[in-house]
CSV table of C-alpha atoms in Angstrom, one decimal:
chain,number,residue,atom,x,y,z
A,1114,ASN,CA,-11.4,-15.6,6.5
A,1115,ALA,CA,-11.0,-14.5,2.9
A,1116,GLY,CA,-7.9,-12.4,2.3
A,1117,VAL,CA,-4.4,-12.4,1.1
A,1118,THR,CA,-1.9,-14.8,2.9
A,1119,GLN,CA,1.7,-14.2,2.7
A,1120,THR,CA,4.4,-16.9,3.8
A,1121,PRO,CA,6.9,-16.8,5.5
A,1122,LYS,CA,6.1,-14.0,8.0
A,1123,PHE,CA,9.8,-13.6,9.0
A,1124,ARG,CA,13.1,-14.7,7.3
A,1125,VAL,CA,16.8,-14.1,7.8
A,1126,LEU,CA,19.1,-14.8,4.9
A,1127,LYS,CA,22.9,-14.7,4.2
A,1128,THR,CA,24.1,-12.7,1.4
A,1129,GLY,CA,24.0,-14.7,-1.7
A,1130,GLN,CA,21.2,-17.1,-0.7
A,1131,SER,CA,18.0,-17.5,-2.6
A,1132,MET,CA,14.4,-17.6,-1.4
A,1133,THR,CA,10.8,-17.5,-2.6
A,1134,LEU,CA,8.1,-15.5,-0.9
A,1135,LEU,CA,4.5,-16.9,-1.6
A,1136,CYS,CA,1.3,-14.9,-1.8
A,1137,ALA,CA,-2.0,-16.5,-1.9
A,1138,GLN,CA,-5.5,-14.9,-2.4
A,1139,ASP,CA,-8.8,-16.6,-2.2
A,1140,MET,CA,-11.0,-13.7,-3.6
A,1141,ASN,CA,-10.7,-14.5,-7.3
A,1142,HIS,CA,-8.8,-11.3,-7.9
A,1143,GLU,CA,-7.2,-10.7,-11.4
A,1144,TYR,CA,-4.5,-8.2,-10.4
A,1145,MET,CA,-1.7,-8.9,-7.8
A,1146,TYR,CA,1.1,-6.9,-6.8
A,1147,TRP,CA,4.5,-7.0,-4.7
A,1148,TYR,CA,5.6,-3.9,-2.9
A,1149,ARG,CA,8.5,-3.4,-0.5
A,1150,GLN,CA,8.3,-1.0,2.5
A,1151,ASP,CA,11.3,0.7,3.8
A,1152,PRO,CA,11.5,3.5,6.6
A,1153,GLY,CA,11.1,6.8,5.1
A,1154,MET,CA,10.4,5.6,1.6
A,1155,GLY,CA,7.0,4.5,1.3
A,1156,LEU,CA,5.8,1.4,-0.4
A,1157,ARG,CA,7.4,1.0,-3.7
A,1158,LEU,CA,6.2,-1.6,-6.5
A,1159,ILE,CA,8.5,-4.4,-7.4
A,1160,HIS,CA,6.5,-6.4,-9.9
A,1161,TYR,CA,2.8,-6.9,-10.7
A,1162,SER,CA,0.6,-9.3,-12.6
A,1163,VAL,CA,-2.8,-8.5,-14.5
A,1164,GLY,CA,-3.8,-12.1,-14.7
A,1165,GLU,CA,-2.6,-15.8,-14.6
A,1166,GLY,CA,0.6,-16.3,-16.7
A,1167,THR,CA,1.4,-12.6,-16.8
A,1168,THR,CA,4.0,-10.5,-15.0
A,1169,ALA,CA,5.4,-7.1,-15.4
A,1170,LYS,CA,8.1,-4.8,-14.0
A,1171,GLY,CA,7.2,-2.2,-11.4
A,1172,GLU,CA,9.5,0.7,-10.0
A,1173,VAL,CA,12.3,-1.3,-8.3
A,1174,PRO,CA,12.4,-4.7,-10.0
A,1175,ASP,CA,16.0,-5.4,-10.1
A,1176,GLY,CA,17.3,-8.4,-8.1
A,1177,TYR,CA,13.8,-9.9,-8.2
A,1178,ASN,CA,11.8,-12.4,-10.3
A,1179,VAL,CA,8.1,-13.3,-10.1
A,1180,SER,CA,5.7,-16.0,-11.4
A,1181,ARG,CA,1.9,-16.4,-11.7
A,1182,LEU,CA,1.3,-19.8,-12.7
A,1183,LYS,CA,-2.0,-20.1,-11.0
A,1184,LYS,CA,-4.5,-17.1,-10.6
A,1185,GLN,CA,-4.5,-17.4,-6.8
A,1186,ASN,CA,-0.8,-17.4,-6.3
A,1187,PHE,CA,2.0,-14.8,-6.9
A,1188,LEU,CA,5.5,-15.8,-6.0
A,1189,LEU,CA,8.5,-13.4,-5.6
A,1190,GLY,CA,11.9,-14.7,-5.8
A,1191,LEU,CA,15.4,-13.5,-4.6
A,1192,GLU,CA,18.1,-15.3,-6.6
A,1193,SER,CA,21.0,-13.9,-4.7
A,1194,ALA,CA,20.1,-11.8,-1.8
A,1195,ALA,CA,21.8,-8.8,-1.0
A,1196,PRO,CA,21.8,-6.5,2.3
A,1197,SER,CA,20.0,-3.8,0.2
A,1198,GLN,CA,16.9,-6.2,-0.1
A,1199,THR,CA,16.3,-6.1,3.7
A,1200,SER,CA,12.8,-4.8,3.9
A,1201,VAL,CA,9.2,-5.6,4.6
A,1202,TYR,CA,7.6,-7.2,1.6
A,1203,PHE,CA,3.7,-6.8,1.1
A,1204,CYS,CA,1.7,-8.6,-1.4
A,1205,ALA,CA,-1.7,-7.0,-2.6
A,1206,SER,CA,-4.5,-7.9,-4.8
A,1207,SER,CA,-7.4,-6.3,-6.6
A,1208,TYR,CA,-10.4,-7.0,-8.8
A,1209,GLY,CA,-9.0,-5.1,-11.6
A,1210,SER,CA,-7.3,-1.8,-12.7
A,1211,HIS,CA,-10.3,0.3,-11.3
A,1212,GLN,CA,-9.6,0.6,-7.7
A,1213,TYR,CA,-13.1,1.0,-6.3
A,1214,TYR,CA,-12.3,-1.0,-3.3
A,1215,GLY,CA,-8.6,-0.5,-3.0
A,1216,TYR,CA,-6.0,-3.2,-2.6
A,1217,THR,CA,-6.3,-6.1,-0.2
A,1218,PHE,CA,-2.9,-6.4,1.4
A,1219,GLY,CA,-1.3,-9.4,3.2
A,1220,SER,CA,0.3,-9.1,6.6
A,1221,GLY,CA,3.8,-8.9,5.1
A,1222,THR,CA,7.1,-10.9,5.2
A,1223,ARG,CA,10.0,-9.2,7.1
A,1224,LEU,CA,13.1,-10.1,5.4
A,1225,THR,CA,16.7,-9.5,6.9
A,1226,VAL,CA,19.7,-10.0,4.7
A,1227,VAL,CA,23.0,-10.3,6.6
B,623,GLU,CA,7.0,11.0,-12.6
B,624,ASP,CA,4.2,10.7,-10.1
B,625,GLN,CA,5.0,12.0,-6.7
B,626,VAL,CA,3.0,11.9,-3.4
B,627,THR,CA,4.2,13.9,-0.4
B,628,GLN,CA,2.5,13.3,3.1
B,629,SER,CA,2.9,15.8,5.9
B,630,PRO,CA,3.6,15.9,8.7
B,631,GLU,CA,5.7,12.8,9.2
B,632,ALA,CA,4.4,12.4,12.6
B,633,LEU,CA,1.5,13.8,14.6
B,634,ARG,CA,0.8,13.6,18.3
B,635,LEU,CA,-2.7,14.5,19.5
B,636,GLN,CA,-4.6,14.5,22.7
B,637,GLU,CA,-7.8,12.5,22.7
B,638,GLY,CA,-10.5,14.7,21.4
B,639,GLU,CA,-8.2,17.1,19.7
B,640,SER,CA,-9.2,17.4,16.0
B,641,SER,CA,-6.5,17.8,13.3
B,642,SER,CA,-5.8,17.2,9.6
B,643,LEU,CA,-3.3,15.1,7.5
B,644,ASN,CA,-2.0,16.4,4.3
B,645,CYS,CA,-1.2,14.6,0.9
B,646,SER,CA,0.2,16.6,-1.8
B,647,TYR,CA,0.5,15.0,-5.2
B,648,THR,CA,1.7,15.4,-8.9
B,649,VAL,CA,0.4,12.9,-11.3
B,650,SER,CA,-0.3,12.8,-15.0
B,651,GLY,CA,-4.2,12.1,-15.4
B,652,LEU,CA,-5.4,11.2,-11.8
B,653,ARG,CA,-7.6,8.1,-11.7
B,654,GLY,CA,-7.9,7.9,-8.2
B,655,LEU,CA,-6.4,9.0,-4.7
B,656,PHE,CA,-6.5,6.4,-1.9
B,657,TRP,CA,-6.2,6.5,1.8
B,658,TYR,CA,-5.0,3.5,3.9
B,659,ARG,CA,-4.6,2.8,7.6
B,660,GLN,CA,-1.6,0.7,8.6
B,661,ASP,CA,-1.2,-0.7,12.2
B,662,PRO,CA,2.1,-1.9,13.5
B,663,GLY,CA,3.2,-5.3,12.0
B,664,LYS,CA,0.3,-5.4,9.6
B,665,GLY,CA,-0.5,-4.7,6.2
B,666,PRO,CA,-2.3,-1.6,5.0
B,667,GLU,CA,-6.2,-1.4,5.3
B,668,PHE,CA,-8.1,0.4,2.6
B,669,LEU,CA,-10.2,3.3,3.8
B,670,PHE,CA,-11.2,5.8,1.1
B,671,THR,CA,-11.0,6.3,-2.7
B,672,LEU,CA,-11.6,9.8,-4.0
B,673,TYR,CA,-11.9,10.6,-7.9
B,674,SER,CA,-12.4,14.3,-8.5
B,675,ALA,CA,-11.8,17.5,-6.8
B,676,GLY,CA,-14.4,18.5,-4.4
B,677,GLU,CA,-15.3,15.0,-3.5
B,678,GLU,CA,-15.6,14.1,0.3
B,679,LYS,CA,-15.9,10.7,2.0
B,680,GLU,CA,-16.5,9.9,5.6
B,681,LYS,CA,-16.0,6.9,7.9
B,682,GLU,CA,-16.6,7.1,11.6
B,683,ARG,CA,-14.3,10.1,12.9
B,684,LEU,CA,-12.4,10.4,9.6
B,685,LYS,CA,-13.2,12.6,6.6
B,686,ALA,CA,-11.1,12.7,3.4
B,687,THR,CA,-11.4,15.5,0.9
B,688,LEU,CA,-9.7,16.2,-2.6
B,689,THR,CA,-8.6,19.1,-4.4
B,690,LYS,CA,-6.7,19.3,-7.7
B,691,LYS,CA,-3.3,19.4,-5.9
B,692,GLU,CA,-3.9,17.7,-2.5
B,693,SER,CA,-6.0,15.7,-0.2
B,694,PHE,CA,-6.8,16.0,3.5
B,695,LEU,CA,-7.6,13.4,5.9
B,696,HIS,CA,-9.5,15.1,8.8
B,697,ILE,CA,-9.8,13.4,12.1
B,698,THR,CA,-12.4,14.7,14.4
B,699,ALA,CA,-12.4,14.0,18.2
B,700,PRO,CA,-9.7,11.2,17.8
B,701,LYS,CA,-9.6,8.3,20.1
B,702,PRO,CA,-6.3,6.3,21.1
B,703,GLU,CA,-7.5,3.5,18.8
B,704,ASP,CA,-7.1,5.8,15.8
B,705,SER,CA,-3.3,5.7,16.4
B,706,ALA,CA,-1.8,4.3,13.3
B,707,THR,CA,0.2,5.2,10.2
B,708,TYR,CA,-2.0,6.8,7.4
B,709,LEU,CA,-0.9,6.3,3.9
B,710,CYS,CA,-1.9,8.2,0.8
B,711,ALA,CA,-1.6,7.0,-2.8
B,712,VAL,CA,-2.5,7.9,-6.1
B,713,GLN,CA,-3.4,6.0,-9.2
B,714,ALA,CA,-2.3,7.8,-12.4
B,715,GLY,CA,-2.7,7.2,-16.1
B,716,ALA,CA,-5.8,7.8,-18.3
B,717,GLY,CA,-7.0,5.3,-20.8
B,718,GLY,CA,-6.8,2.2,-18.6
B,719,THR,CA,-3.0,1.9,-18.8
B,720,SER,CA,-2.3,2.0,-15.2
B,721,TYR,CA,-3.0,-1.6,-14.4
B,722,GLY,CA,-4.0,-0.5,-11.0
B,723,LYS,CA,-0.5,0.5,-9.9
B,724,LEU,CA,-0.5,2.9,-7.0
B,725,THR,CA,2.2,5.3,-6.0
B,726,PHE,CA,2.4,5.8,-2.1
B,727,GLY,CA,3.5,8.6,0.1
B,728,GLN,CA,5.8,7.8,3.1
B,729,GLY,CA,2.9,8.1,5.5
B,730,THR,CA,2.0,10.1,8.5
B,731,ILE,CA,2.4,8.4,12.0
B,732,LEU,CA,-0.5,9.5,14.2
B,733,THR,CA,-0.4,9.0,18.0
B,734,VAL,CA,-3.5,9.8,20.0
B,735,HIS,CA,-2.8,10.0,23.7
B,736,PRO,CA,-5.6,9.4,26.3
């Protein structure tokens, strides 16, 4: 089925460890986004990309880096994980800036930093 | 700063008991207001986009409406399968500078009992 695939689905990290979350979409979408979801906080934008080779900071970018080397993939990296980064991470994609059809979201990555 | 506030935080209904969810927003230049449904352990699923005050959209038992300050999601004769978290989001910024970024509310958890 066409859509957005996130890997891994679950991960436990120790403080200071690094990891990369992968997001892949097969809908030829130009725009891709990384959000984190915390209880009572709603979804908050970390980074986004408006096309291959571009990235930009969102609302809460500190402690994260991203790359979009290929149009279909958007990677989120944590260089030195902290307990404050325990969250559920969602990747989303869209055709463009006009959200006629809304985002297509992945199923999420639940990350725990201990 | 764009803000989205949803109320109530949680709503418990009996099957067939109609009600409404509220989404209040403050935004500079509304480009669109969005409703998503999120089931436990899954990513949000797009429901509606509303663009201007007075606009209404319907899907099965759901109807979304928009005013200049808030949006309502009306649920008519709900069924247990309507139980989910409903998220509201806004896209701000006139002139094509929003890059599709959305600001989300914290969500309303709806539980429908048989």
